[in-house]
Coordinates of C-alpha atoms (C1' of nucleotides) in Angstrom, one line a residue:
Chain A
X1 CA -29.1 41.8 -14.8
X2 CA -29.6 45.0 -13.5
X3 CA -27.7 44.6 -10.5
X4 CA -26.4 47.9 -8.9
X5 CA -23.4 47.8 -7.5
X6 CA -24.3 51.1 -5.4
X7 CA -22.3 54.2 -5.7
X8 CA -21.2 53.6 -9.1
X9 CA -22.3 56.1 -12.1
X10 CA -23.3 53.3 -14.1
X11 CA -25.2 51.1 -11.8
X12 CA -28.5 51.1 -12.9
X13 CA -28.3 47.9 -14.9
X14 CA -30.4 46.7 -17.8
X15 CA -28.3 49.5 -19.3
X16 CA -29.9 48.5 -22.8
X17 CA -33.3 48.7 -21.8
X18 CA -32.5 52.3 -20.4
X19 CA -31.5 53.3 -23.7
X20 CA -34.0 52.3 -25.5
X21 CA -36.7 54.1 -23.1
X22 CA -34.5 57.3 -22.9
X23 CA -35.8 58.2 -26.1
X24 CA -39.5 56.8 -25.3
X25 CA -38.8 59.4 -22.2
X26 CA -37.3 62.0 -24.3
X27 CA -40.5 62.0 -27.0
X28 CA -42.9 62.8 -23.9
X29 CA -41.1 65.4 -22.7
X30 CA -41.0 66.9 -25.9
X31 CA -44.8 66.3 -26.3
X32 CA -45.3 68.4 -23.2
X33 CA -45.2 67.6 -20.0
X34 CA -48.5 68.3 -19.2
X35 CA -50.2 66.3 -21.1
X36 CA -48.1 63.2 -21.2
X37 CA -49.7 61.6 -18.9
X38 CA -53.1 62.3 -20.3
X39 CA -51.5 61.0 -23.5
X40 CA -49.9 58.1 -21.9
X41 CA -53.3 57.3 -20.4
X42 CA -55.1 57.5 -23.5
X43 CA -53.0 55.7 -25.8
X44 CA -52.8 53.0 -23.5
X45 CA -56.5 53.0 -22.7
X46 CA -57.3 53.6 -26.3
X47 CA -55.1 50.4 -26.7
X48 CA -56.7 48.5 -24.1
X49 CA -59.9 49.3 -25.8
X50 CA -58.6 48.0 -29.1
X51 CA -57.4 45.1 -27.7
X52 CA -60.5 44.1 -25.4
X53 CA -62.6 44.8 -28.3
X54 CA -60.8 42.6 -30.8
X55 CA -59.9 40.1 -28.2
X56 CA -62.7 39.4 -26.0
X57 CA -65.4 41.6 -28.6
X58 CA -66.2 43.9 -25.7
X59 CA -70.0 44.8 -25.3
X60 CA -71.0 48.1 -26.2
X61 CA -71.4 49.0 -22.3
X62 CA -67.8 48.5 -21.9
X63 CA -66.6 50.5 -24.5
X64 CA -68.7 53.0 -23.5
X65 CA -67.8 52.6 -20.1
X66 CA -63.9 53.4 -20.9
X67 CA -64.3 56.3 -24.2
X68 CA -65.6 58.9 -21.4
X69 CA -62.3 57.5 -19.7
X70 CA -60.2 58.6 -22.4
X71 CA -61.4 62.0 -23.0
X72 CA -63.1 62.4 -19.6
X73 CA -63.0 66.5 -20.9
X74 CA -67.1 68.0 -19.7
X75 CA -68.2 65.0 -17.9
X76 CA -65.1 64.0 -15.9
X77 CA -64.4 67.7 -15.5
X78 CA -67.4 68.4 -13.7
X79 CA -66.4 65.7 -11.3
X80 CA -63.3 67.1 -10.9
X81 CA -65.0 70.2 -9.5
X82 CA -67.1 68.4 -7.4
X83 CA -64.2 66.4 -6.0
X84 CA -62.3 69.6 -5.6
X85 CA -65.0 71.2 -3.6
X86 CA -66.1 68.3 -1.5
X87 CA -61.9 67.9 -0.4
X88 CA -61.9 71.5 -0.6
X89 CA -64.5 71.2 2.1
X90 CA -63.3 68.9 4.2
X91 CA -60.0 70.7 4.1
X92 CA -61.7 73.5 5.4
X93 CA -63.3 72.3 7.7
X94 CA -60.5 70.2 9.3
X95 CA -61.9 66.4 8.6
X96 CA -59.5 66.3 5.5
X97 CA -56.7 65.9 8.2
X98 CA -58.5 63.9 10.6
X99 CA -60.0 61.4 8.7
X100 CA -58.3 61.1 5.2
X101 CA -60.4 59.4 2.4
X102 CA -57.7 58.7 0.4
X103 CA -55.3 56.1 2.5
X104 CA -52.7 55.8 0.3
X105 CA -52.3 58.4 -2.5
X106 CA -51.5 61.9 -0.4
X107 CA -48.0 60.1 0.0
X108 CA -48.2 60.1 -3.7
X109 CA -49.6 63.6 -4.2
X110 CA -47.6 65.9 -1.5
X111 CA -44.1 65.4 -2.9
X112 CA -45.5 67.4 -5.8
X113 CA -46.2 70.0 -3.6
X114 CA -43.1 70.7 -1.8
X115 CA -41.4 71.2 -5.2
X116 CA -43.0 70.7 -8.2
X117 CA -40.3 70.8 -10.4
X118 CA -36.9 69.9 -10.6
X119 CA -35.3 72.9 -12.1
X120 CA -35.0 71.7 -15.7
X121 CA -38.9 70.4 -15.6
X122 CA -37.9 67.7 -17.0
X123 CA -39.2 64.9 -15.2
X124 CA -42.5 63.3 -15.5
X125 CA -45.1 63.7 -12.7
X126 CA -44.3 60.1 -11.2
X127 CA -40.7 61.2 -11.2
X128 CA -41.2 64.3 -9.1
X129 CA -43.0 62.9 -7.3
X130 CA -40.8 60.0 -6.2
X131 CA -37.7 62.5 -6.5
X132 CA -40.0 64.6 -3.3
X133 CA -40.3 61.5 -1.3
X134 CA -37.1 61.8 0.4
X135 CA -35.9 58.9 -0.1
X136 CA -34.1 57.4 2.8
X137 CA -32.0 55.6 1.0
X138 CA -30.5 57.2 -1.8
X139 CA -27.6 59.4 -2.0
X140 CA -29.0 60.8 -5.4
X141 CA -26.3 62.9 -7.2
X142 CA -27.4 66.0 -8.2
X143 CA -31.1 65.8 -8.0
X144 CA -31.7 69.2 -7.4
X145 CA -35.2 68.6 -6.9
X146 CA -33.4 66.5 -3.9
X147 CA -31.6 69.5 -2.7
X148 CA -33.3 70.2 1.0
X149 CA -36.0 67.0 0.2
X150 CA -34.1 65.5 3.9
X151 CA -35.1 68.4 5.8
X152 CA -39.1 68.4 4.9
X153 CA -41.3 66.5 7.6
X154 CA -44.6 66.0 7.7
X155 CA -44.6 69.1 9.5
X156 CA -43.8 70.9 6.7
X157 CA -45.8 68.9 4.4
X158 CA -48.5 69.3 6.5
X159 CA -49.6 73.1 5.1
X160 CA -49.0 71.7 1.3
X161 CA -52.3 70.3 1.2
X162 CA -52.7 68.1 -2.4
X163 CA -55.8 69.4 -3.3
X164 CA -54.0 72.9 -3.8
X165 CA -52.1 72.1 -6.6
X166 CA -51.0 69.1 -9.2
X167 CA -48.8 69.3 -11.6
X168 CA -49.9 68.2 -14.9
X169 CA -53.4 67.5 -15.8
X170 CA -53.7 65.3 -12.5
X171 CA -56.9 66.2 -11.2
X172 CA -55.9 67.7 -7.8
X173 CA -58.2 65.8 -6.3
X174 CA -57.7 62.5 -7.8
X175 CA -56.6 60.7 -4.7
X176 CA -59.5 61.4 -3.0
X177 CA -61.5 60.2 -5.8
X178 CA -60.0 57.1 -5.6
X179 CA -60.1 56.1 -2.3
X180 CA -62.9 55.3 0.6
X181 CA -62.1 55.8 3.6
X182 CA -62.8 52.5 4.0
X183 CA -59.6 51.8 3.6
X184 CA -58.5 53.7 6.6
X185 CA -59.2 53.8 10.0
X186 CA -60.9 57.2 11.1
X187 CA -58.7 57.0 14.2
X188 CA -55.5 56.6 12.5
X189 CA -54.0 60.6 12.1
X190 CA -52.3 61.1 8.8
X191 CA -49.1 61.4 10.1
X192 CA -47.8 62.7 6.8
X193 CA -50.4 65.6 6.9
X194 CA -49.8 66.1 10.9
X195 CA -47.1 68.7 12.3
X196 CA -45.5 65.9 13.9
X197 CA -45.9 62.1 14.3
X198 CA -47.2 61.4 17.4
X199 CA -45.8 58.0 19.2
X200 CA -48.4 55.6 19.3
X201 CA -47.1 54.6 22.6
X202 CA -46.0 57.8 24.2
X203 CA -48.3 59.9 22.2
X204 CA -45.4 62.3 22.2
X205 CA -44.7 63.9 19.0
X206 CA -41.6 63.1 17.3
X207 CA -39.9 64.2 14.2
X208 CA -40.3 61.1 11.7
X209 CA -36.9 59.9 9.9
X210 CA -36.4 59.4 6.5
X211 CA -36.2 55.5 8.2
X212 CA -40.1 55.2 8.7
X213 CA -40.1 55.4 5.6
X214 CA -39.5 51.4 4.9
X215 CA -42.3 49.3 6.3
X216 CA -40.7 46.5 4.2
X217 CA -39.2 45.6 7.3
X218 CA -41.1 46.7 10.2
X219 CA -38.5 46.5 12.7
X220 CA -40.6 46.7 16.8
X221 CA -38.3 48.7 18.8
X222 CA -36.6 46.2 20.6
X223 CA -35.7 44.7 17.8
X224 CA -34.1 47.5 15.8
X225 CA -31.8 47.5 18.3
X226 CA -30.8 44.1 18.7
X227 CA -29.7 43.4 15.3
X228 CA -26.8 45.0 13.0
X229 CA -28.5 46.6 10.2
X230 CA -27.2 46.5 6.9
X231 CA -28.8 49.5 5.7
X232 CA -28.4 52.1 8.6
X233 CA -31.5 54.0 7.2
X234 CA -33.6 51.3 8.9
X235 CA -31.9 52.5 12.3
X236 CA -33.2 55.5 13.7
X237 CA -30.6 57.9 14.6
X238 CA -32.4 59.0 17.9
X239 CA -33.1 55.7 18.7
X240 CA -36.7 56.3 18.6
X241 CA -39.2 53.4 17.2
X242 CA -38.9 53.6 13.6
X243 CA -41.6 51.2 12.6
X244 CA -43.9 52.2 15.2
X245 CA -47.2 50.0 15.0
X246 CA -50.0 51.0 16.7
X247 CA -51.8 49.6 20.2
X248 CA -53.5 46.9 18.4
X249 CA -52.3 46.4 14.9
X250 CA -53.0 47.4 11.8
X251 CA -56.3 47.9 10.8
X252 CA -55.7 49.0 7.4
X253 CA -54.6 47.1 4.5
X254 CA -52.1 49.2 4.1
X255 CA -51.6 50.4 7.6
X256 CA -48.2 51.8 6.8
X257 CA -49.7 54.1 4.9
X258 CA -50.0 56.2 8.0
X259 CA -46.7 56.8 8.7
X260 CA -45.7 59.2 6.2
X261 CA -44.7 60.1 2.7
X262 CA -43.0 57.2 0.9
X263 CA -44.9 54.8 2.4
X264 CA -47.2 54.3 -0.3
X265 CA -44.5 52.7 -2.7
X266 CA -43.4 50.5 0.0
X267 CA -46.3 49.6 1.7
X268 CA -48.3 47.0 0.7
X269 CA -50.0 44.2 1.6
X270 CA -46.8 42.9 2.7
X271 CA -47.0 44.5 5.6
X272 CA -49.9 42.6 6.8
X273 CA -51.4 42.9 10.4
X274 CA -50.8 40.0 11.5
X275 CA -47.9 39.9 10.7
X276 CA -47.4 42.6 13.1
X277 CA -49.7 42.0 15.8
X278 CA -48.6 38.5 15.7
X279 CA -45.3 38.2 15.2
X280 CA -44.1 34.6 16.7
X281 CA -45.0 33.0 13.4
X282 CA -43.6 35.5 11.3
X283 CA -40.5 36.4 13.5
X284 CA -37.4 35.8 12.0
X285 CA -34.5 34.5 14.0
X286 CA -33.5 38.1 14.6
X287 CA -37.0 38.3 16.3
X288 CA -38.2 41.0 13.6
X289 CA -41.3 40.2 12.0
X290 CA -40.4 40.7 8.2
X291 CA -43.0 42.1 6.3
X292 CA -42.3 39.6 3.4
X293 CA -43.1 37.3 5.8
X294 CA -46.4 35.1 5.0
X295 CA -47.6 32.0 6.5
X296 CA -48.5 29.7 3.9
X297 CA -51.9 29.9 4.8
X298 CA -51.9 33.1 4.0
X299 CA -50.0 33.1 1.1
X300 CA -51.3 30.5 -1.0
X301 CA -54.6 31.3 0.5
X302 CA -54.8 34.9 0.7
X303 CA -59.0 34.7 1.3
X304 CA -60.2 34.2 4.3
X305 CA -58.9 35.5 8.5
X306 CA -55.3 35.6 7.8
X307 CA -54.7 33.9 10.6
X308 CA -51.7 31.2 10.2
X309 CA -53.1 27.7 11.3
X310 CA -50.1 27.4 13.4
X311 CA -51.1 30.3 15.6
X312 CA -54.2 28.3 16.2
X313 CA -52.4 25.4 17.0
X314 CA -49.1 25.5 19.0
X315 CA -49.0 21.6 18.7
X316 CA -47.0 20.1 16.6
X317 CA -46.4 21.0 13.2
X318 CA -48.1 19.1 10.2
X319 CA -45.3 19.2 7.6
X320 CA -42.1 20.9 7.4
X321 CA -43.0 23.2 4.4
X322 CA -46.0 24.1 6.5
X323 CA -43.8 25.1 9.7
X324 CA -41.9 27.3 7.3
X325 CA -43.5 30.8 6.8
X326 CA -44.2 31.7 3.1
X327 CA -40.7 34.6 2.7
X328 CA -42.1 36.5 -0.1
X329 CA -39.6 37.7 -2.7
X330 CA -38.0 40.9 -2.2
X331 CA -39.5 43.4 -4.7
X332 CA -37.5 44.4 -7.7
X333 CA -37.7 47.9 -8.9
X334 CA -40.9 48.0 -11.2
X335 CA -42.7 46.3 -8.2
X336 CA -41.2 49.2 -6.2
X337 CA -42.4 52.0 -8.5
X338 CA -45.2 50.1 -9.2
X339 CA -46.8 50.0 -5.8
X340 CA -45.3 53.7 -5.5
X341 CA -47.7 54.9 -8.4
X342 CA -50.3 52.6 -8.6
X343 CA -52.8 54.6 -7.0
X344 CA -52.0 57.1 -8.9
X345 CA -52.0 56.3 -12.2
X346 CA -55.9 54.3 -10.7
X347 CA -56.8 57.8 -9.9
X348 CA -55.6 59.6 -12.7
X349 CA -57.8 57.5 -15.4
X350 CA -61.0 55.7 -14.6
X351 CA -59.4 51.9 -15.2
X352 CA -59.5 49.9 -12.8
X353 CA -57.9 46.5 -13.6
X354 CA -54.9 45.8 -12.6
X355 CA -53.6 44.7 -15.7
X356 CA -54.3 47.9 -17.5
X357 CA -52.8 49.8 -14.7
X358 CA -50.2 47.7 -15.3
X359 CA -49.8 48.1 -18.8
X360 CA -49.7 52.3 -17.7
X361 CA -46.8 51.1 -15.3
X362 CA -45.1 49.7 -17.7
X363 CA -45.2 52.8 -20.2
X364 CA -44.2 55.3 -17.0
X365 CA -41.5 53.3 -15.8
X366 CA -39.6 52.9 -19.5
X367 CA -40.9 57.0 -19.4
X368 CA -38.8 57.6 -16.2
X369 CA -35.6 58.6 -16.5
X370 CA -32.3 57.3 -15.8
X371 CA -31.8 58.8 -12.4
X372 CA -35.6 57.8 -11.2
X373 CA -34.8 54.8 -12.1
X374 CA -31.9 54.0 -10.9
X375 CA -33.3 55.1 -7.5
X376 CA -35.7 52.2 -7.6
X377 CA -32.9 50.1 -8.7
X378 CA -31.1 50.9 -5.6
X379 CA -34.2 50.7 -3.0
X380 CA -35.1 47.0 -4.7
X381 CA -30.9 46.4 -4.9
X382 CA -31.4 47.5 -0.6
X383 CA -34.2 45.5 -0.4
X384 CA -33.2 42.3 -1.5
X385 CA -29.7 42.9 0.3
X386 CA -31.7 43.4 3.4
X387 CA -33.7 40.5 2.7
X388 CA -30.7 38.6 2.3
X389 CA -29.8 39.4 5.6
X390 CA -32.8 38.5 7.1
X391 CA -33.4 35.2 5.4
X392 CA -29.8 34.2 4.8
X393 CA -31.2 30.6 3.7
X394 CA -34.0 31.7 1.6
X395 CA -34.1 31.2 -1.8
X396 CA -36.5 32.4 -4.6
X397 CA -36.9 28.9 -5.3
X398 CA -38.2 28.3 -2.1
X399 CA -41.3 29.6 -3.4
X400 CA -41.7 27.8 -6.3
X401 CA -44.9 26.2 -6.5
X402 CA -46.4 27.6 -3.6
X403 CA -48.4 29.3 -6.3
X404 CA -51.6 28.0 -7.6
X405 CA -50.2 26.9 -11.2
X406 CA -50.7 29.4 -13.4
X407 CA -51.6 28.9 -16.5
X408 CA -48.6 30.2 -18.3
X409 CA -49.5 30.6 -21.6
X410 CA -52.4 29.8 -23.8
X411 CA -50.1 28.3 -26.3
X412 CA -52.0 25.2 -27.7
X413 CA -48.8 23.3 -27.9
X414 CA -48.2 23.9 -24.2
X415 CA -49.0 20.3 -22.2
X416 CA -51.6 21.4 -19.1
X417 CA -48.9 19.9 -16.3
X418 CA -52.6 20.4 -14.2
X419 CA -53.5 17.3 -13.3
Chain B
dG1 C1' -63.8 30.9 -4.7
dT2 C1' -60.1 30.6 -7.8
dT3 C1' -57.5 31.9 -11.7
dC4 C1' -56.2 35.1 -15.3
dC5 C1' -54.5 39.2 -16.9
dT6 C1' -50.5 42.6 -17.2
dT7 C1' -46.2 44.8 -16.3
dT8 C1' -40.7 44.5 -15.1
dG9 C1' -37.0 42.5 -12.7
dA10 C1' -34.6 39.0 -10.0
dA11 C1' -33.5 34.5 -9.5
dG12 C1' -33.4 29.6 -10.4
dC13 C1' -32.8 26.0 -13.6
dA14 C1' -31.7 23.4 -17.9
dC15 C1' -28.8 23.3 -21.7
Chain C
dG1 C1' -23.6 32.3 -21.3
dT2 C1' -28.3 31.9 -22.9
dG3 C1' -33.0 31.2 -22.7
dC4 C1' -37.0 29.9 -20.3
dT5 C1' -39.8 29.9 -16.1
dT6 C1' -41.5 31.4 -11.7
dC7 C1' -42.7 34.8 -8.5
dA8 C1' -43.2 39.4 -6.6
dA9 C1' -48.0 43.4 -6.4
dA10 C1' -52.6 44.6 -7.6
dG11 C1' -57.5 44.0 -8.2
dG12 C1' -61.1 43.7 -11.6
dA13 C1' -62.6 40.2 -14.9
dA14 C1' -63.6 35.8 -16.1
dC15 C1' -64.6 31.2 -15.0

DNA sequence: GTTCCTTTGAAGCAC
DNA sequence: GTGCTTCAAAGGAAC
């Protein structure tokens, strides 16, 4: 198990697995590292392809809806250009600040910018740019691309606009391509691409701390206080509100995506509104509304208001697993790095299933080094220690079976246990 | 509307 | 200890 045992060299765990992607990793770089990504894309595409047409016989419209994705060279250039110049625009004219379009991927894109390259250049694109997102955590040895990554705030992110410059053959303006702003709340300010975070209470602008970074656990103010910490990151050192939620909730899916840089690989839908907005079903015993938190309503439900049937109803509870909120699991490193690059890898190719993204994942993560890694390793090691603390009594197999049954294979000699 | 797909890792369970 | 299973996220596709 890859269980890190924090502060030792060789804490990484799934030691073998590292090995074996070291030289997966090692192969890119040699490639180049400009083009691995393309490459990456389009061998898994090109796989994908294979795959869906062998499997499934894709139509024609398909296949001709994903070759232009794997060589996207006039057509996809052109739209690059476009892309550029309508961000360039809006950069220009001050709206790409005010009202971004592309909710969660700057987080994604403006490490890049602050350093582009750990000295040796060795590291793929979705290393640098977790390696840039000061991570709050970490003590990471000797990542020089580390070196003065504590000091940057959004302030000093906030003249390293993403459309200026990608590494790689990243469109620059990928995230925006990706992303409506639909997804975001004109009146929410990008803290990331603001001077300063303003306090959504105060309205005072405040340095933001490596801490905001973890909407995992969206501690309210009073609560941060009230409970000893196990990871002192989640603590402000100022005693200023870390996980500052705005008058009103959430509006966003991914609301925390408006705190700053990191968010984006920690903030998911786990961090749901309600949650925050209403916290007395969600609270834990400490009071602090946990992000993995999820009534069951919600969780083996997700469609529909997410609004837990025992909000509505105060009375008495129906059963005793429906009292008890849905604790998601605390997520393990891919999941970290995977909700870290998703958009990313979504913008950098035209694919849009999950599954395919996925499968790009999948191929970046073994890709990463040891050290990028190992840092998702310790954030998912923090996060399920934090967890722990939170839900002392939880269990993973608590939530056994509050799925829908899936359908775990398509073996024939598998029994349908589906009624 | 629900389930599947697809990835890796953590955890639980049976043996 | 080993191997299998489930769940975690994500969202389009398939049913």
């Amino acid at each position: 198990m890859p269980q890190l045992n924090g502060g030792g060299g060789d804490d990484l765990g799934a030691n073998d697995e590292m090995i074996s992607f070291k030289d997966e990793g090692e192969q890119e770089e040699k490639i180049s590292e400009n083009v691995s990504a393309e490459r990456d894309l389009d061998d898994v595409k090109s796989s994908l392809v294979n795959e869906s047409e062998n499997n499934s016989s894709s139509s024609d419209s398909e296949q001709a809806e994903r070759r232009p994705q794997t060589r996207p060279d006039s057509e996809s250039y052109e739209k690059t250009r476009d892309y550029f110049s309508e961000a360039l625009r809006r950069h220009q004219d001050g709206g790409f600040f005010k009202s971004p379009h592309y909710p969660g991927y700057p987080f994604l894109m403006i490490p890049d910018l602050t350093s582009p390259y750990i000295s040796n250049g060795s590291l793929s694109p979705s290393a640098r740019t977790y390696l840039q997102m000061k991570w709050p955590l970490l003590d990471v040895p000797g990542s020089a691309g580390l070196k003065d990554s504590r000091s940057p705030t959004p302030g000093h992110l906030s003249n390293k606009v993403p459309v200026v410059q990608h590494a790689h053959h990243v469109h620059p303006l990928t995230p925006l391509i990706t992303y409506s702003n639909e997804h975001f709340s004109p009146g929410t300010p990008p803290s990331h691409l603001s001077p300063e975070i303003l306090d959504p209470k105060s309205g005072i602008p405040r340095t933001p701390h490596p801490s905001e970074l973890s909407p995992y656990y969206p501690l309210s103010p009073g609560a941060v206080g009230q409970i000893p910490h196990p990871l002192g990151w989640l603590v402000p050192p100022q005693g200023q509100p870390m996980y500052s939620i705005p008058p009103g909730g959430f509006r966003h899916p991914y609301p925390a995506l408006a705190m700053n840089a990191s968010m984006s690989s920690l903030v998911s839908s786990r961090f749901s509104p309600h949650m925050v907005t209403h916290p007395p079903h969600s609270l834990h015993q400490t009071g602090i509304p946990h992000p993995a938190i999820v009534s069951p309503a919600i969780k083996q439900e997700p469609s529909g208001d997410n609004i837990s049937p025992s909000m509505h109803s105060p009375g008495p509870p129906k059963k005793e697993e429906d009292k008890k909120p849905h604790i998601k699991k605390p997520l393990n490193a891919f999941m970290l790095y995977m909700k870290e690059m998703r958009a990313k890898v979504v913008a950098e190719c035209t694919l849009k299933e999950s599954a395919a993204i996925n499968q790009i994942l999948g191929r970046r993560w073994h890709s990463l080094s040891r050290e990028e890694q190992a840092k998702y390793y310790e954030l998912a090691r923090k996060e399920r220690q934090l967890h722990s603390q939170l839900y002392p009594g939880w269990s993973a197999r608590d939530n056994y079976g509050k799925r829908k049954k899936r359908k775990r294979d398509n073996k024939p000699d598998s029994t349908p246990e589906d009624a």
